[in-house]
PDB file of C-alpha atoms in Angstrom:
ATOM      1  CA  MET A   1       0.002  -0.002   0.001  1.00  0.00           C
ATOM      2  CA  THR A   2       1.348   3.388  -0.895  1.00  0.00           C
ATOM      3  CA  GLY A   3       0.138   6.923  -1.366  1.00  0.00           C
ATOM      4  CA  GLU A   4      -3.603   7.189  -1.525  1.00  0.00           C
ATOM      5  CA  ASP A   5      -3.869   3.411  -1.022  1.00  0.00           C
ATOM      6  CA  GLU A   6      -2.804   3.817   2.621  1.00  0.00           C
ATOM      7  CA  PRO A   7      -5.399   2.534   5.075  1.00  0.00           C
ATOM      8  CA  PRO A   8      -7.270   5.092   7.168  1.00  0.00           C
ATOM      9  CA  VAL A   9      -6.832   5.497  10.904  1.00  0.00           C
ATOM     10  CA  GLY A  10      -8.711   2.689  12.660  1.00  0.00           C
ATOM     11  CA  ALA A  11      -8.291   0.155   9.842  1.00  0.00           C
ATOM     12  CA  ALA A  12      -7.128  -3.359  10.761  1.00  0.00           C
ATOM     13  CA  VAL A  13      -4.093  -4.458   8.750  1.00  0.00           C
ATOM     14  CA  HIS A  14      -1.478  -7.224   8.546  1.00  0.00           C
ATOM     15  CA  ASP A  15       2.107  -5.975   8.715  1.00  0.00           C
ATOM     16  CA  GLY A  16       4.177  -8.209   6.454  1.00  0.00           C
ATOM     17  CA  GLY A  17       7.373  -6.754   7.902  1.00  0.00           C
ATOM     18  CA  SER A  18       6.691  -7.956  11.448  1.00  0.00           C
ATOM     19  CA  GLY A  19       4.045 -10.614  10.793  1.00  0.00           C
ATOM     20  CA  ARG A  20       1.744  -8.854  13.259  1.00  0.00           C
ATOM     21  CA  VAL A  21      -1.824  -7.605  13.021  1.00  0.00           C
ATOM     22  CA  GLY A  22      -2.667  -4.123  14.194  1.00  0.00           C
ATOM     23  CA  LEU A  23      -4.889  -1.090  13.971  1.00  0.00           C
ATOM     24  CA  VAL A  24      -3.678   2.009  12.149  1.00  0.00           C
ATOM     25  CA  MET A  25      -3.237   4.760  14.738  1.00  0.00           C
ATOM     26  CA  GLY A  26      -1.638   7.467  12.620  1.00  0.00           C
ATOM     27  CA  HIS A  27       1.172   8.554  10.334  1.00  0.00           C
ATOM     28  CA  ASP A  28       4.735   9.422  11.305  1.00  0.00           C
ATOM     29  CA  GLY A  29       6.836  10.512   8.347  1.00  0.00           C
ATOM     30  CA  PRO A  30       6.970   7.705   5.782  1.00  0.00           C
ATOM     31  CA  TYR A  31       5.609   5.140   8.261  1.00  0.00           C
ATOM     32  CA  LEU A  32       2.227   4.230   9.664  1.00  0.00           C
ATOM     33  CA  GLN A  33       1.896   3.643  13.369  1.00  0.00           C
ATOM     34  CA  LEU A  34       0.113   0.423  14.311  1.00  0.00           C
ATOM     35  CA  ARG A  35      -1.128  -0.813  17.673  1.00  0.00           C
ATOM     36  CA  PRO A  36      -2.033  -4.425  18.576  1.00  0.00           C
ATOM     37  CA  LEU A  37      -5.768  -5.193  18.483  1.00  0.00           C
ATOM     38  CA  GLY A  38      -5.926  -5.625  22.252  1.00  0.00           C
ATOM     39  CA  GLY A  39      -3.929  -2.471  22.943  1.00  0.00           C
ATOM     40  CA  GLY A  40      -0.286  -2.073  23.742  1.00  0.00           C
ATOM     41  CA  ARG A  41       2.792  -0.401  22.399  1.00  0.00           C
ATOM     42  CA  GLU A  42       2.645   1.067  18.912  1.00  0.00           C
ATOM     43  CA  TRP A  43       5.168   0.176  16.239  1.00  0.00           C
ATOM     44  CA  ASP A  44       6.152   1.779  12.960  1.00  0.00           C
ATOM     45  CA  ALA A  45       5.273  -0.069   9.782  1.00  0.00           C
ATOM     46  CA  ASP A  46       6.213   0.417   6.168  1.00  0.00           C
ATOM     47  CA  PRO A  47       2.978   1.137   4.261  1.00  0.00           C
ATOM     48  CA  ALA A  48       4.273  -0.934   1.323  1.00  0.00           C
ATOM     49  CA  ARG A  49       4.295  -4.047   3.564  1.00  0.00           C
ATOM     50  CA  LEU A  50       0.704  -3.670   4.814  1.00  0.00           C
ATOM     51  CA  ARG A  51      -2.454  -5.315   3.576  1.00  0.00           C
ATOM     52  CA  PRO A  52      -5.994  -4.905   4.864  1.00  0.00           C
ATOM     53  CA  LEU A  53      -7.522  -7.768   6.817  1.00  0.00           C
ATOM     54  CA  GLY A  54     -10.540  -9.560   5.472  1.00  0.00           C
ATOM     55  CA  ALA A  55     -13.535 -10.126   7.736  1.00  0.00           C
ATOM     56  CA  ALA A  56     -12.551 -13.723   8.552  1.00  0.00           C
ATOM     57  CA  GLU A  57      -8.933 -12.743   9.300  1.00  0.00           C
ATOM     58  CA  LEU A  58     -10.046  -9.923  11.578  1.00  0.00           C
ATOM     59  CA  LEU A  59     -12.421 -12.222  13.448  1.00  0.00           C
ATOM     60  CA  SER A  60      -9.685 -14.827  13.844  1.00  0.00           C
ATOM     61  CA  ALA A  61      -7.193 -12.236  15.119  1.00  0.00           C
ATOM     62  CA  ARG A  62      -9.705 -10.834  17.625  1.00  0.00           C
ATOM     63  CA  VAL A  63     -10.556 -14.332  18.915  1.00  0.00           C
ATOM     64  CA  ALA A  64      -6.841 -15.148  19.287  1.00  0.00           C
ATOM     65  CA  GLU A  65      -6.303 -11.901  21.218  1.00  0.00           C
ATOM     66  CA  ALA A  66      -9.312 -12.600  23.482  1.00  0.00           C
ATOM     67  CA  ASN A  67      -8.070 -16.144  24.131  1.00  0.00           C
ATOM     68  CA  ALA A  68      -4.590 -14.878  25.032  1.00  0.00           C
ATOM     69  CA  ARG A  69      -6.095 -12.299  27.396  1.00  0.00           C
ATOM     70  CA  SER A  70      -8.276 -15.000  28.973  1.00  0.00           C
ATOM     71  CA  ARG A  71      -5.297 -17.342  29.501  1.00  0.00           C
ATOM     72  CA  ALA A  72      -3.317 -14.533  31.098  1.00  0.00           C
ATOM     73  CA  CYS A  73      -6.185 -13.755  33.487  1.00  0.00           C
ATOM     74  CA  VAL A  74      -6.379 -17.334  34.783  1.00  0.00           C
ATOM     75  CA  GLY A  75      -2.611 -17.779  34.956  1.00  0.00           C
ATOM     76  CA  LEU A  76      -2.094 -20.478  32.329  1.00  0.00           C
ATOM     77  CA  GLY A  77       0.972 -18.788  30.848  1.00  0.00           C
ATOM     78  CA  GLY A  78       3.450 -20.914  32.814  1.00  0.00           C
ATOM     79  CA  ILE A  79       1.788 -24.294  32.265  1.00  0.00           C
ATOM     80  CA  ARG A  80       3.760 -26.644  29.998  1.00  0.00           C
ATOM     81  CA  GLY A  81       1.990 -27.026  26.670  1.00  0.00           C
ATOM     82  CA  SER A  82       0.007 -23.827  27.127  1.00  0.00           C
ATOM     83  CA  PRO A  83      -0.410 -21.872  23.871  1.00  0.00           C
ATOM     84  CA  ASP A  84       1.093 -18.859  25.704  1.00  0.00           C
ATOM     85  CA  THR A  85       4.551 -20.422  25.391  1.00  0.00           C
ATOM     86  CA  ASP A  86       4.586 -19.593  21.647  1.00  0.00           C
ATOM     87  CA  GLY A  87       6.496 -22.769  20.937  1.00  0.00           C
ATOM     88  CA  ALA A  88       9.337 -21.738  23.236  1.00  0.00           C
ATOM     89  CA  GLU A  89      11.376 -24.538  24.730  1.00  0.00           C
ATOM     90  CA  ASP A  90      10.202 -25.424  28.229  1.00  0.00           C
ATOM     91  CA  PRO A  91      13.206 -25.234  30.586  1.00  0.00           C
ATOM     92  CA  GLY A  92      11.564 -27.819  32.874  1.00  0.00           C
ATOM     93  CA  ARG A  93      11.819 -30.627  30.292  1.00  0.00           C
TER      94      ARG A  93
END
């Protein structure tokens, strides 16, 4: 996406540079500022590496974010095999 193809503030996009999904929060020089769907720290993204999310992708991303938030609230992050480990090696093995 470049020029007038840039998504508007509030649009949900996939950042091919970072592999993350975020909401467009604004413009800063040649970059767009994105924030994770569930909130958090913004990051700069190259508009040429962005693509809008389809309805199914947006729903999937929001469900994944809600599930992660739910796991964090009940303290499952440290349980072996929990999806919160993001495939990281468990030091207890």
